[in-house]
Short mmCIF file of C-alpha atoms and ligand atoms in Angstrom, two decimals:
data_model
loop_
_atom_site.label_atom_id
_atom_site.label_comp_id
_atom_site.label_asym_id
_atom_site.label_seq_id
_atom_site.Cartn_x
_atom_site.Cartn_y
_atom_site.Cartn_z
CA MET A 337 15.32 -16.72 -64.20
CA SER A 338 14.30 -13.50 -62.47
CA ASP A 339 12.62 -13.15 -59.11
CA ARG A 340 12.42 -9.37 -59.55
CA ILE A 341 9.09 -7.93 -58.46
CA VAL A 342 7.39 -6.33 -61.46
CA SER A 343 4.02 -5.51 -59.96
CA ALA A 344 2.36 -5.15 -56.58
CA GLU A 345 -1.40 -4.53 -56.61
CA VAL A 346 -3.96 -4.07 -53.88
CA LEU A 347 -7.34 -5.70 -54.21
CA VAL A 348 -10.24 -4.67 -51.96
CA THR A 349 -13.26 -6.93 -52.07
CA SER A 350 -16.36 -7.39 -49.97
CA PRO A 351 -17.92 -10.82 -50.42
CA GLY A 352 -20.09 -10.58 -47.30
CA ARG A 353 -17.36 -8.62 -45.50
CA ASN A 354 -14.39 -6.50 -46.48
CA PHE A 355 -11.00 -7.98 -47.30
CA VAL A 356 -7.79 -6.39 -48.53
CA ALA A 357 -5.49 -8.64 -50.55
CA LEU A 358 -2.05 -7.92 -51.99
CA LYS A 359 -0.91 -9.51 -55.24
CA ILE A 360 2.82 -9.51 -56.02
CA THR A 361 4.07 -10.69 -59.41
CA THR A 362 7.66 -11.44 -60.46
CA ALA A 363 9.29 -11.00 -63.85
CA ASP A 364 9.00 -14.73 -64.39
CA GLY A 365 5.25 -14.58 -63.76
CA ALA A 366 5.16 -16.07 -60.25
CA VAL A 367 2.23 -14.66 -58.29
CA GLY A 368 2.04 -14.38 -54.51
CA TRP A 369 -0.97 -13.38 -52.40
CA GLY A 370 -1.01 -11.70 -49.01
CA ASP A 371 -3.77 -10.54 -46.67
CA ALA A 372 -3.87 -6.94 -45.40
CA THR A 373 -7.34 -6.89 -43.87
CA LEU A 374 -7.67 -4.69 -40.78
CA ASN A 375 -11.25 -4.87 -39.61
CA GLY A 376 -12.99 -1.49 -39.86
CA ARG A 377 -9.81 0.25 -41.09
CA GLU A 378 -9.37 -1.63 -44.36
CA LEU A 379 -8.81 1.37 -46.62
CA ALA A 380 -6.03 2.75 -44.43
CA VAL A 381 -3.93 -0.36 -45.06
CA ALA A 382 -4.91 -0.41 -48.73
CA ALA A 383 -3.69 3.20 -49.10
CA TYR A 384 -0.52 2.54 -47.08
CA LEU A 385 0.29 -0.32 -49.42
CA ARG A 386 -0.73 1.40 -52.65
CA ASP A 387 0.87 4.75 -51.94
CA HIS A 388 3.99 3.84 -49.98
CA VAL A 389 4.84 0.14 -50.18
CA CYS A 390 3.95 -1.14 -53.65
CA PRO A 391 6.04 1.48 -55.48
CA ILE A 392 9.20 0.67 -53.49
CA LEU A 393 8.75 -3.09 -53.95
CA LEU A 394 9.16 -2.83 -57.71
CA GLY A 395 12.51 -4.17 -58.85
CA ARG A 396 13.30 -5.84 -55.52
CA ASP A 397 14.33 -9.49 -55.36
CA ALA A 398 11.24 -11.46 -54.24
CA ALA A 399 13.50 -14.18 -52.81
CA ARG A 400 14.88 -11.81 -50.14
CA ILE A 401 12.01 -12.12 -47.70
CA GLU A 402 13.90 -11.27 -44.51
CA ASP A 403 15.64 -8.30 -46.08
CA THR A 404 12.33 -6.95 -47.37
CA TRP A 405 10.84 -7.32 -43.89
CA GLN A 406 13.73 -5.34 -42.40
CA TYR A 407 13.48 -2.77 -45.19
CA LEU A 408 9.78 -2.14 -44.52
CA TYR A 409 10.09 -2.22 -40.71
CA ARG A 410 13.46 -0.71 -39.78
CA GLY A 411 13.91 1.20 -42.97
CA VAL A 412 10.88 3.48 -42.78
CA TYR A 413 11.56 5.18 -39.42
CA TRP A 414 7.85 5.07 -38.42
CA ARG A 415 7.70 1.63 -36.90
CA ARG A 416 4.97 -0.51 -35.41
CA GLY A 417 1.25 0.08 -35.36
CA PRO A 418 -1.46 -2.15 -36.84
CA VAL A 419 -1.62 -0.39 -40.23
CA THR A 420 2.12 -0.65 -40.83
CA MET A 421 2.35 -4.19 -39.50
CA ALA A 422 -0.65 -5.45 -41.51
CA ALA A 423 0.93 -3.99 -44.65
CA ILE A 424 4.26 -5.67 -43.88
CA GLY A 425 2.36 -8.86 -43.07
CA ALA A 426 0.71 -8.84 -46.50
CA VAL A 427 4.04 -8.40 -48.29
CA ASP A 428 5.65 -11.13 -46.21
CA LEU A 429 2.82 -13.61 -46.87
CA ALA A 430 2.96 -12.89 -50.59
CA LEU A 431 6.73 -13.38 -50.71
CA TRP A 432 6.51 -16.72 -48.88
CA ASP A 433 3.78 -17.71 -51.34
CA ILE A 434 6.12 -16.86 -54.24
CA LYS A 435 9.06 -18.72 -52.70
CA GLY A 436 6.87 -21.80 -52.31
CA LYS A 437 5.63 -21.59 -55.86
CA ILE A 438 9.11 -21.10 -57.30
CA THR A 439 10.53 -24.03 -55.33
CA GLY A 440 7.43 -26.20 -55.81
CA GLN A 441 7.01 -26.63 -52.04
CA PRO A 442 4.17 -25.86 -49.64
CA VAL A 443 5.37 -23.13 -47.29
CA TYR A 444 5.39 -25.43 -44.25
CA GLN A 445 8.16 -27.44 -45.93
CA LEU A 446 10.24 -24.29 -46.28
CA LEU A 447 9.77 -23.65 -42.55
CA GLY A 448 11.42 -26.97 -41.68
CA GLY A 449 8.62 -29.40 -42.44
CA ALA A 450 5.70 -30.71 -40.44
CA VAL A 451 6.12 -31.30 -36.71
CA ARG A 452 2.52 -32.56 -36.44
CA ASP A 453 0.07 -34.26 -38.77
CA ARG A 454 -2.70 -31.72 -38.50
CA VAL A 455 -3.57 -28.49 -36.75
CA LEU A 456 -6.04 -28.54 -33.85
CA SER A 457 -8.69 -25.86 -34.28
CA TYR A 458 -11.51 -24.27 -32.33
CA THR A 459 -14.60 -22.52 -33.50
CA HIS A 460 -17.26 -20.36 -31.87
CA ALA A 461 -20.57 -21.27 -30.24
CA THR A 462 -22.93 -18.50 -29.28
CA GLY A 463 -26.29 -18.61 -27.49
CA TRP A 464 -28.25 -15.84 -25.85
CA ASP A 465 -29.13 -18.05 -22.89
CA VAL A 466 -27.60 -21.24 -21.50
CA PRO A 467 -29.94 -23.74 -23.27
CA ALA A 468 -29.36 -21.99 -26.62
CA LEU A 469 -25.60 -22.01 -26.01
CA ALA A 470 -25.69 -25.71 -25.07
CA ASP A 471 -27.49 -26.42 -28.38
CA ALA A 472 -24.91 -24.38 -30.28
CA VAL A 473 -22.07 -26.29 -28.57
CA ASP A 474 -23.72 -29.60 -29.49
CA ALA A 475 -23.99 -28.50 -33.13
CA VAL A 476 -20.30 -27.57 -33.19
CA ARG A 477 -19.35 -30.88 -31.63
CA ALA A 478 -21.35 -32.70 -34.28
CA ARG A 479 -19.08 -31.02 -36.84
CA GLY A 480 -16.12 -32.68 -35.13
CA PHE A 481 -14.68 -29.82 -33.09
CA ARG A 482 -12.88 -30.78 -29.87
CA ALA A 483 -12.46 -27.19 -28.76
CA VAL A 484 -15.06 -24.44 -28.74
CA ARG A 485 -15.25 -20.82 -27.68
CA VAL A 486 -18.44 -20.21 -25.68
CA GLN A 487 -20.10 -16.81 -25.33
CA THR A 488 -23.55 -16.04 -23.88
CA GLY A 489 -25.86 -13.09 -23.57
CA VAL A 490 -26.07 -11.18 -20.31
CA PRO A 491 -29.42 -10.79 -18.52
CA GLY A 492 -30.57 -7.18 -18.65
CA LEU A 493 -28.55 -6.26 -21.76
CA ASP A 494 -30.04 -6.01 -25.26
CA SER A 495 -26.98 -7.15 -27.15
CA VAL A 496 -23.52 -8.53 -26.41
CA TYR A 497 -20.62 -8.51 -28.88
CA GLY A 498 -19.96 -11.96 -30.27
CA VAL A 499 -23.36 -13.36 -29.28
CA THR A 500 -26.33 -13.71 -31.62
CA LYS A 501 -29.93 -14.16 -30.57
CA ASP A 502 -30.57 -17.02 -33.03
CA GLY A 503 -27.31 -18.95 -32.49
CA ALA A 504 -26.13 -18.03 -36.02
CA PRO A 505 -22.45 -17.11 -36.43
CA TYR A 506 -21.76 -13.46 -35.65
CA GLU A 507 -19.99 -11.07 -37.94
CA PRO A 508 -17.59 -8.77 -36.04
CA ALA A 509 -18.12 -5.72 -38.28
CA GLY A 510 -21.60 -4.43 -39.11
CA ARG A 511 -22.12 -2.74 -42.46
CA GLY A 512 -23.01 0.94 -42.39
CA ASN A 513 -21.35 4.33 -42.23
CA ALA A 514 -20.79 4.33 -38.47
CA PRO A 515 -20.24 1.76 -35.73
CA ALA A 516 -23.27 0.30 -33.97
CA GLU A 517 -23.47 1.26 -30.29
CA GLU A 518 -24.08 -1.34 -27.59
CA VAL A 519 -24.71 -0.93 -23.88
CA TRP A 520 -22.33 -2.93 -21.70
CA ASP A 521 -22.48 -3.74 -17.98
CA THR A 522 -19.40 -5.49 -16.58
CA GLU A 523 -20.99 -6.20 -13.19
CA ALA A 524 -23.97 -7.94 -14.81
CA TYR A 525 -21.56 -9.95 -16.99
CA LEU A 526 -19.49 -10.98 -13.96
CA ARG A 527 -22.62 -12.07 -12.09
CA HIS A 528 -23.75 -14.20 -15.01
CA ALA A 529 -20.72 -15.66 -16.82
CA PRO A 530 -19.23 -18.05 -14.21
CA GLY A 531 -22.56 -19.80 -13.57
CA ALA A 532 -23.44 -19.97 -17.26
CA LEU A 533 -20.06 -21.45 -18.20
CA ALA A 534 -20.26 -23.92 -15.29
CA GLU A 535 -23.59 -25.15 -16.69
CA ILE A 536 -21.98 -25.59 -20.10
CA ARG A 537 -19.13 -27.61 -18.55
CA THR A 538 -21.70 -29.87 -16.84
CA HIS A 539 -23.52 -30.22 -20.17
CA VAL A 540 -20.47 -31.21 -22.23
CA GLY A 541 -18.55 -33.28 -19.67
CA PRO A 542 -14.82 -33.03 -18.93
CA ASP A 543 -13.21 -33.66 -22.33
CA LEU A 544 -14.30 -30.83 -24.60
CA ALA A 545 -11.91 -27.88 -24.51
CA LEU A 546 -13.86 -24.73 -23.63
CA LEU A 547 -12.54 -21.23 -24.32
CA HIS A 548 -14.00 -17.85 -23.40
CA ASP A 549 -13.27 -14.30 -24.60
CA ALA A 550 -13.73 -11.28 -22.30
CA HIS A 551 -12.86 -8.81 -25.10
CA HIS A 552 -10.61 -6.57 -22.96
CA ARG A 553 -13.47 -5.26 -20.81
CA LEU A 554 -12.35 -5.94 -17.23
CA THR A 555 -10.26 -4.16 -14.65
CA PRO A 556 -7.35 -6.17 -13.21
CA ILE A 557 -9.22 -7.12 -10.04
CA GLN A 558 -12.35 -8.03 -11.98
CA ALA A 559 -10.21 -10.19 -14.23
CA ALA A 560 -8.63 -11.86 -11.22
CA ARG A 561 -12.06 -12.57 -9.75
CA LEU A 562 -13.37 -13.96 -13.02
CA GLY A 563 -10.34 -16.19 -13.55
CA LYS A 564 -10.71 -17.55 -10.03
CA ALA A 565 -14.47 -18.08 -10.36
CA LEU A 566 -13.92 -19.97 -13.63
CA GLU A 567 -11.31 -22.37 -12.27
CA PRO A 568 -13.86 -25.18 -11.74
CA VAL A 569 -14.92 -24.82 -15.40
CA ASP A 570 -11.39 -25.87 -16.41
CA LEU A 571 -11.11 -23.49 -19.36
CA PHE A 572 -8.56 -24.10 -22.09
CA TRP A 573 -8.17 -20.32 -21.86
CA LEU A 574 -9.71 -17.06 -20.81
CA GLU A 575 -8.98 -14.46 -23.47
CA ASP A 576 -8.28 -10.72 -23.44
CA VAL A 577 -9.31 -9.97 -19.87
CA THR A 578 -7.94 -6.42 -19.66
CA PRO A 579 -7.27 -3.62 -22.18
CA ALA A 580 -4.12 -3.89 -24.24
CA GLU A 581 -2.02 -0.96 -23.11
CA ASN A 582 -0.89 -1.62 -19.56
CA GLN A 583 0.44 -5.15 -19.38
CA GLU A 584 1.79 -4.87 -15.84
CA VAL A 585 -1.75 -5.19 -14.49
CA LEU A 586 -1.71 -8.84 -15.49
CA ARG A 587 0.67 -9.52 -12.61
CA ARG A 588 -2.27 -9.01 -10.31
CA VAL A 589 -4.47 -11.33 -12.36
CA ARG A 590 -1.77 -14.00 -12.35
CA ALA A 591 -1.34 -13.71 -8.60
CA HIS A 592 -4.93 -14.78 -8.06
CA THR A 593 -5.78 -17.41 -10.65
CA THR A 594 -4.43 -20.43 -12.49
CA THR A 595 -6.97 -20.10 -15.30
CA PRO A 596 -4.78 -19.97 -18.46
CA LEU A 597 -4.71 -16.58 -20.14
CA ALA A 598 -4.65 -15.91 -23.89
CA ILE A 599 -3.85 -12.40 -25.08
CA GLY A 600 -2.65 -10.54 -28.11
CA GLU A 601 -4.97 -10.38 -31.11
CA VAL A 602 -4.39 -6.60 -31.12
CA PHE A 603 -0.62 -6.84 -30.66
CA THR A 604 1.49 -6.73 -33.77
CA THR A 605 5.18 -6.98 -32.83
CA ILE A 606 7.50 -9.11 -30.76
CA TRP A 607 8.26 -6.02 -28.68
CA GLU A 608 4.61 -5.69 -27.65
CA TYR A 609 4.80 -9.30 -26.50
CA GLN A 610 8.11 -8.98 -24.72
CA GLN A 611 6.82 -8.25 -21.23
CA LEU A 612 3.84 -10.60 -21.57
CA ILE A 613 6.15 -13.44 -22.50
CA THR A 614 9.24 -12.83 -20.38
CA GLU A 615 7.17 -12.23 -17.23
CA GLN A 616 4.99 -15.25 -18.05
CA LEU A 617 1.89 -13.11 -17.83
CA ILE A 618 0.14 -15.20 -20.48
CA ASP A 619 -0.11 -18.80 -21.60
CA PHE A 620 -1.09 -18.30 -25.24
CA VAL A 621 -0.02 -15.74 -27.85
CA ARG A 622 -2.98 -14.69 -30.02
CA ALA A 623 -1.17 -12.81 -32.78
CA ALA A 624 -2.60 -13.02 -36.29
CA VAL A 625 -0.09 -13.89 -39.00
CA SER A 626 -1.40 -11.00 -41.11
CA HIS A 627 -1.47 -8.34 -38.38
CA ALA A 628 1.83 -9.32 -36.78
CA GLY A 629 4.06 -8.79 -39.78
CA GLY A 630 3.59 -12.10 -41.58
CA ILE A 631 5.16 -15.53 -41.28
CA THR A 632 8.65 -14.16 -40.72
CA HIS A 633 7.65 -12.19 -37.63
CA LEU A 634 5.10 -14.63 -36.22
CA ARG A 635 7.78 -17.33 -36.19
CA ARG A 636 10.05 -14.99 -34.27
CA ILE A 637 7.34 -14.29 -31.67
CA ALA A 638 6.75 -18.05 -31.38
CA ALA A 639 10.45 -18.65 -30.81
CA LEU A 640 10.55 -16.12 -27.96
CA ALA A 641 7.40 -17.63 -26.46
CA GLU A 642 8.87 -21.12 -26.63
CA VAL A 643 11.58 -20.20 -24.12
CA TRP A 644 8.85 -19.57 -21.50
CA GLN A 645 6.69 -22.55 -22.53
CA ILE A 646 4.09 -20.20 -23.92
CA ARG A 647 2.24 -21.45 -26.96
CA LEU A 648 1.05 -19.90 -30.18
CA ALA A 649 -2.69 -19.77 -30.90
CA PRO A 650 -3.23 -17.44 -33.86
CA HIS A 651 -6.26 -15.23 -34.28
CA GLY A 652 -8.64 -16.59 -36.94
CA PRO A 653 -11.96 -14.75 -37.04
CA SER A 654 -13.79 -14.08 -40.31
CA ASP A 655 -11.83 -10.85 -40.75
CA VAL A 656 -8.57 -12.80 -41.05
CA SER A 657 -8.91 -13.86 -44.70
CA PRO A 658 -8.43 -17.38 -46.09
CA VAL A 659 -5.01 -16.21 -47.37
CA ALA A 660 -3.87 -15.35 -43.85
CA LEU A 661 -5.48 -18.49 -42.46
CA ALA A 662 -3.36 -20.47 -44.92
CA GLY A 663 -0.24 -18.68 -43.67
CA SER A 664 -1.22 -19.45 -40.10
CA LEU A 665 -1.71 -23.12 -40.90
CA HIS A 666 1.69 -23.47 -42.56
CA VAL A 667 3.21 -21.95 -39.41
CA GLY A 668 1.01 -24.18 -37.25
CA LEU A 669 2.09 -27.38 -38.96
CA ALA A 670 5.79 -26.50 -38.68
CA THR A 671 6.08 -24.79 -35.28
CA PRO A 672 6.59 -26.97 -32.18
CA ASN A 673 4.99 -24.61 -29.64
CA PHE A 674 1.90 -24.02 -31.70
CA ALA A 675 -1.24 -24.94 -29.72
CA ILE A 676 -4.45 -24.30 -31.58
CA GLN A 677 -5.84 -22.30 -34.52
CA GLU A 678 -9.03 -20.27 -34.25
CA TYR A 679 -11.31 -21.13 -37.17
CA MET A 680 -14.42 -19.03 -37.10
CA GLY A 681 -15.31 -19.98 -40.69
CA TYR A 682 -16.54 -17.89 -43.63
CA PRO A 683 -19.71 -17.49 -45.67
CA ASP A 684 -19.71 -19.74 -48.79
CA VAL A 685 -18.99 -16.88 -51.17
CA VAL A 686 -15.70 -16.17 -49.36
CA HIS A 687 -14.53 -19.71 -50.14
CA GLU A 688 -15.38 -19.02 -53.80
CA VAL A 689 -13.43 -15.77 -53.99
CA PHE A 690 -10.46 -17.25 -52.10
CA ARG A 691 -10.06 -20.79 -53.48
CA HIS A 692 -7.88 -22.60 -51.01
CA ASP A 693 -6.06 -25.86 -50.64
CA TRP A 694 -6.41 -25.85 -46.85
CA THR A 695 -9.07 -28.14 -45.47
CA TYR A 696 -11.05 -28.73 -42.29
CA ALA A 697 -11.89 -32.23 -41.05
CA ASP A 698 -12.61 -33.72 -37.67
CA GLY A 699 -11.72 -30.73 -35.51
CA HIS A 700 -8.46 -30.10 -37.36
CA LEU A 701 -7.17 -28.00 -40.22
CA HIS A 702 -4.42 -28.79 -42.72
CA PRO A 703 -2.73 -26.29 -45.08
CA GLY A 704 -2.61 -28.75 -47.99
CA GLU A 705 0.24 -29.69 -50.30
CA ALA A 706 -0.05 -27.03 -53.02
CA PRO A 707 3.16 -25.04 -53.61
CA GLY A 708 3.24 -21.76 -51.70
CA LEU A 709 0.35 -20.85 -49.40
CA GLY A 710 -2.18 -22.71 -51.53
CA VAL A 711 -4.74 -19.93 -52.06
CA ASP A 712 -5.84 -18.44 -55.38
CA VAL A 713 -7.97 -15.36 -55.59
CA ASP A 714 -10.74 -15.29 -58.20
CA GLU A 715 -10.23 -11.69 -59.24
CA THR A 716 -13.25 -11.60 -61.56
CA LEU A 717 -15.57 -12.75 -58.80
CA ALA A 718 -13.86 -10.47 -56.26
CA ALA A 719 -14.54 -7.47 -58.53
CA ARG A 720 -18.27 -8.11 -58.20
CA PHE A 721 -18.10 -7.20 -54.50
CA PRO A 722 -16.93 -3.61 -54.05
CA TYR A 723 -15.91 -2.24 -50.65
CA GLU A 724 -18.74 -1.37 -48.28
CA PRO A 725 -18.12 0.62 -45.11
CA ALA A 726 -18.34 -1.63 -42.06
CA TYR A 727 -17.27 -1.14 -38.46
CA LEU A 728 -16.86 -3.08 -35.26
CA PRO A 729 -19.42 -1.89 -32.72
CA VAL A 730 -18.53 0.39 -29.84
CA ALA A 731 -19.79 -0.19 -26.31
CA ARG A 732 -20.94 2.30 -23.69
CA ARG A 733 -21.66 1.77 -20.01
CA ARG A 734 -25.17 2.38 -18.73
CA ASP A 735 -24.28 6.02 -18.01
CA GLY A 736 -23.10 6.57 -21.56
CA THR A 737 -19.32 6.41 -20.98
CA LEU A 738 -17.48 4.71 -23.82
CA THR A 739 -15.95 1.51 -22.51
CA ASP A 740 -13.00 -0.65 -23.49
CA TRP A 741 -12.61 -3.23 -26.12
C1 CS2 B 711 -12.53 -12.08 -31.45
C2 CS2 B 711 -12.76 -11.39 -32.79
O1 CS2 B 711 -11.94 -13.99 -32.65
C3 CS2 B 711 -11.79 -13.39 -31.59
O2 CS2 B 711 -11.13 -13.79 -30.66
O3 CS2 B 711 -11.97 -11.33 -30.46
O4 CS2 B 711 -14.10 -11.49 -33.07
C4 CS2 B 711 -12.37 -9.92 -32.84
O5 CS2 B 711 -13.15 -9.18 -31.96
C5 CS2 B 711 -12.52 -9.38 -34.22
O6 CS2 B 711 -11.89 -10.20 -35.12
C6 CS2 B 711 -11.97 -7.98 -34.35
O7 CS2 B 711 -11.78 -7.64 -35.66
MG1 MG B 712 -10.64 -12.47 -29.21
#
């Protein structure tokens, strides 16, 4: 028996949106899949993997997951950063997949077994105005969801990221050779959002968990004001209130509001979470299993968070592929301080390219019982969808200044 890695190949496919997958094969023919999708920067991770990671994986022992993680993180000198961490994440996911397949166990069993029966999930509801949003929330509830992220349009603006005019799901990245440009007005948003969300709370009653994402666009004092104004709405969380870089500013937000804060979809290492967690500046860690170095590293972040009673709530938009979602669900089923999994959903064709054992029912997800991660990629179908340039939009203030994500 040989767990030696004999090939590592990168697959880029665009069934409705771009995905980067990594396929690792061992001498014995075991195949593991990882996700390396980094929205709008897909080819950078594909090249990083192809040119610098795949060649040095050949001949390594696929069973040595932790050592390979250390080798790719500590060993390369240039640490951190989303491109590096997404590449490491893809390798890590693929190696866990292989270990599961070789041992005949779903990955959650290898992580210590289930600590819960199923994984609570939330999805998105979007409506340009409050009645449209209320209809969208009702539709999501009818699908069984007990938690929903609610985003509305802002009076006076033509478009708002994450909100569609017809209530259809949004796609974060728009196809084309350059990012779309939107006009953003924080003051108008702050005037509108608390009232709109209060109306949604009245519409749904007290039980439905409501979440809201501010997409990093506020200053600390604006964030504090918003958190305070939203306290009567009883949010499950308010997400990404301020830009990522300066985490100290969250002390000010915390001093003014008890609205729970979720942060971290753009953070990729435990070190980027260190201050957020040890100072209790957040309530939920939003790391994606793919972007934060895979299952190995996400579990480590979760363990640090557990000490401060902070819970894990992994990122799960459409740009986190079904392979990564599987990884997230195995972690979710086996990790005590896991709270909720974002499940934005995918177009039908994505489910055909990535055939998965994980299932959704009644507001919950389950990773399934297939050995490994439980996702197979239909490579023939994937090849029919070549890469197409696509970018997240950028936003400018009314005077033309580029504003934060
Ligand atoms: C969002 C995402 O799901 C979320 O919480 O913030 O839509 C995010 O903006 C995109 O996935 C970025 O790629
Ligand atoms: Mg978000």
